[in-house]
Short mmCIF file of C-alpha atoms in Angstrom, two decimals:
data_model
loop_
_atom_site.label_atom_id
_atom_site.label_comp_id
_atom_site.label_asym_id
_atom_site.label_seq_id
_atom_site.Cartn_x
_atom_site.Cartn_y
_atom_site.Cartn_z
CA MET A 267 0.00 0.00 0.00
CA SER A 268 1.42 3.37 -0.92
CA ALA A 269 1.39 6.55 1.12
CA SER A 270 -1.67 8.74 0.95
CA PRO A 271 -1.41 11.64 -1.51
CA ARG A 272 -0.93 15.19 -0.32
CA PRO A 273 -3.51 17.84 -1.22
CA VAL A 274 -2.72 20.07 -4.17
CA SER A 275 -4.15 23.48 -4.98
CA PHE A 276 -6.05 23.98 -8.21
CA PRO A 277 -3.64 26.66 -9.56
CA GLU A 278 -0.65 24.42 -8.85
CA ALA A 279 -2.31 21.52 -10.69
CA PHE A 280 -3.28 23.87 -13.54
CA ARG A 281 0.37 24.84 -14.05
CA PHE A 282 1.42 21.19 -14.06
CA TRP A 283 -1.16 20.15 -16.68
CA LEU A 284 -0.22 23.10 -18.87
CA LYS A 285 3.46 22.16 -18.69
CA LEU A 286 2.72 18.50 -19.39
CA GLY A 287 0.68 19.43 -22.45
CA PHE A 288 3.75 20.99 -24.04
CA ILE A 289 5.87 17.90 -23.45
CA SER A 290 5.53 15.50 -26.33
CA PHE A 291 8.83 13.71 -25.78
CA GLY A 292 8.43 9.96 -26.00
CA GLY A 293 4.82 10.09 -27.15
CA PRO A 294 2.09 8.64 -24.92
CA THR A 295 4.43 6.19 -23.20
CA GLY A 296 6.84 8.97 -22.29
CA GLN A 297 4.01 11.22 -21.11
CA ILE A 298 2.63 8.47 -18.87
CA ALA A 299 6.11 7.92 -17.42
CA ILE A 300 6.44 11.66 -16.80
CA MET A 301 3.03 11.72 -15.09
CA HIS A 302 4.07 8.84 -12.83
CA GLU A 303 7.39 10.40 -11.94
CA GLU A 304 5.93 13.86 -11.30
CA LEU A 305 2.56 13.04 -9.72
CA VAL A 306 3.44 9.90 -7.73
CA GLU A 307 7.14 10.01 -6.93
CA ARG A 308 8.11 13.67 -6.89
CA ARG A 309 5.02 15.68 -5.93
CA ARG A 310 3.06 12.86 -4.21
CA TRP A 311 -0.28 14.22 -5.43
CA VAL A 312 -1.50 10.72 -6.33
CA SER A 313 -0.67 7.42 -4.64
CA HIS A 314 1.04 4.65 -6.55
CA ASP A 315 -2.06 2.46 -6.19
CA GLN A 316 -4.35 5.19 -7.50
CA PHE A 317 -2.07 5.77 -10.48
CA LEU A 318 -1.87 2.07 -11.37
CA HIS A 319 -5.64 1.68 -11.03
CA ALA A 320 -6.20 4.67 -13.31
CA LEU A 321 -3.62 3.46 -15.84
CA GLN A 322 -5.12 -0.04 -15.97
CA PHE A 323 -8.56 1.42 -16.51
CA CYS A 324 -7.32 3.71 -19.31
CA MET A 325 -5.50 0.84 -21.01
CA VAL A 326 -8.78 -1.06 -21.36
CA LEU A 327 -10.61 1.91 -22.91
CA PRO A 328 -10.26 2.64 -26.61
CA GLY A 329 -8.50 5.88 -27.45
CA PRO A 330 -5.43 7.79 -26.29
CA GLU A 331 -4.24 6.43 -22.95
CA ALA A 332 -2.16 9.43 -21.92
CA GLN A 333 -5.04 11.84 -22.61
CA GLN A 334 -7.50 9.69 -20.68
CA LEU A 335 -5.07 9.23 -17.80
CA ALA A 336 -4.46 12.97 -17.51
CA THR A 337 -8.21 13.63 -17.55
CA TYR A 338 -8.91 10.97 -14.93
CA LEU A 339 -6.11 12.10 -12.63
CA GLY A 340 -7.28 15.71 -12.93
CA TRP A 341 -10.78 14.54 -12.01
CA LEU A 342 -9.39 12.50 -9.11
CA MET A 343 -7.66 15.56 -7.66
CA HIS A 344 -10.28 18.27 -8.33
CA GLY A 345 -13.48 16.68 -9.59
CA VAL A 346 -15.09 17.64 -12.89
CA PRO A 347 -13.30 21.02 -13.20
CA GLY A 348 -9.97 19.29 -12.62
CA GLY A 349 -10.70 16.66 -15.25
CA LEU A 350 -11.76 19.26 -17.80
CA ILE A 351 -8.69 21.39 -17.16
CA ALA A 352 -6.24 18.45 -17.18
CA GLY A 353 -7.69 16.91 -20.32
CA GLY A 354 -8.21 20.24 -22.06
CA LEU A 355 -4.74 21.64 -21.40
CA PHE A 356 -3.15 18.33 -22.26
CA LEU A 357 -4.88 18.36 -25.64
CA ARG A 358 -4.81 22.11 -26.36
CA ALA A 359 -1.06 22.50 -26.08
CA GLN A 360 -0.45 19.53 -28.35
CA LEU A 361 -2.92 20.82 -30.93
CA ARG A 362 -1.17 24.18 -30.91
CA MET A 363 2.19 22.56 -31.59
CA GLU A 364 0.74 20.39 -34.37
CA ARG A 365 -0.94 23.42 -35.95
CA THR A 366 2.37 25.31 -35.88
CA MET A 367 4.22 22.43 -37.51
CA ALA A 368 1.50 22.06 -40.15
CA TYR A 369 1.67 25.79 -40.92
CA GLU A 370 5.44 25.62 -41.33
CA ASN A 371 5.08 22.68 -43.74
CA VAL A 372 2.45 24.53 -45.79
CA VAL A 373 4.64 27.62 -46.05
CA GLU A 374 7.57 25.45 -47.11
CA VAL A 375 5.50 23.65 -49.76
CA GLU A 376 4.01 26.93 -51.06
CA GLY A 377 7.52 28.36 -51.33
CA LEU A 378 8.65 25.32 -53.27
CA ASN A 379 5.61 25.48 -55.55
CA SER A 380 6.17 29.14 -56.38
CA ALA A 381 9.85 28.48 -57.09
CA LEU A 382 8.98 25.60 -59.41
CA ALA A 383 6.28 27.60 -61.22
CA GLN A 384 8.95 30.00 -62.47
CA ARG A 385 11.10 27.23 -63.93
CA GLU A 386 10.76 24.41 -66.33
CA PRO A 387 9.12 21.25 -64.96
CA LEU A 388 11.49 18.95 -63.09
CA SER A 389 11.17 15.31 -62.16
CA ASP A 390 10.64 14.39 -58.54
CA ASP A 391 14.18 13.08 -58.39
CA GLN A 392 15.57 16.36 -59.67
CA VAL A 393 13.53 18.33 -57.11
CA THR A 394 14.70 16.06 -54.31
CA LEU A 395 18.32 16.27 -55.40
CA ARG A 396 18.18 20.07 -55.62
CA ARG A 397 16.54 20.32 -52.19
CA LEU A 398 19.12 18.05 -50.61
CA THR A 399 22.12 19.75 -52.19
CA GLY A 400 20.79 23.27 -51.84
CA HIS A 401 21.20 24.05 -55.55
CA GLN A 402 18.61 26.19 -57.27
#
């Protein structure tokens, strides 16, 4: 049996969930490991037993485990508002990063398209070679 968790304020939990949302290192497995290390071992906001119970439950459900685990743990600590904040911040920060990366890819492709429109048509191999070597 693990030690009982210590109480955590809502603003402190809010900051943690916001920070976790920006961490995409290791994908869902890495995020779950970070949640365990931070919430169970370091901060002691959730007991080891509570975390394992939540993780096992989320593994059975279809869908993203890390997202579900964050939502459940937020709910466990602060009820419905905690679950909404944990799940929402976890998802919102990742969506923002994905949107930024998508925008950068679109700008890059548009730049390539406009450069190619001014020149004679090239094969895909020629385009790839020029991109890799940096030659115009």
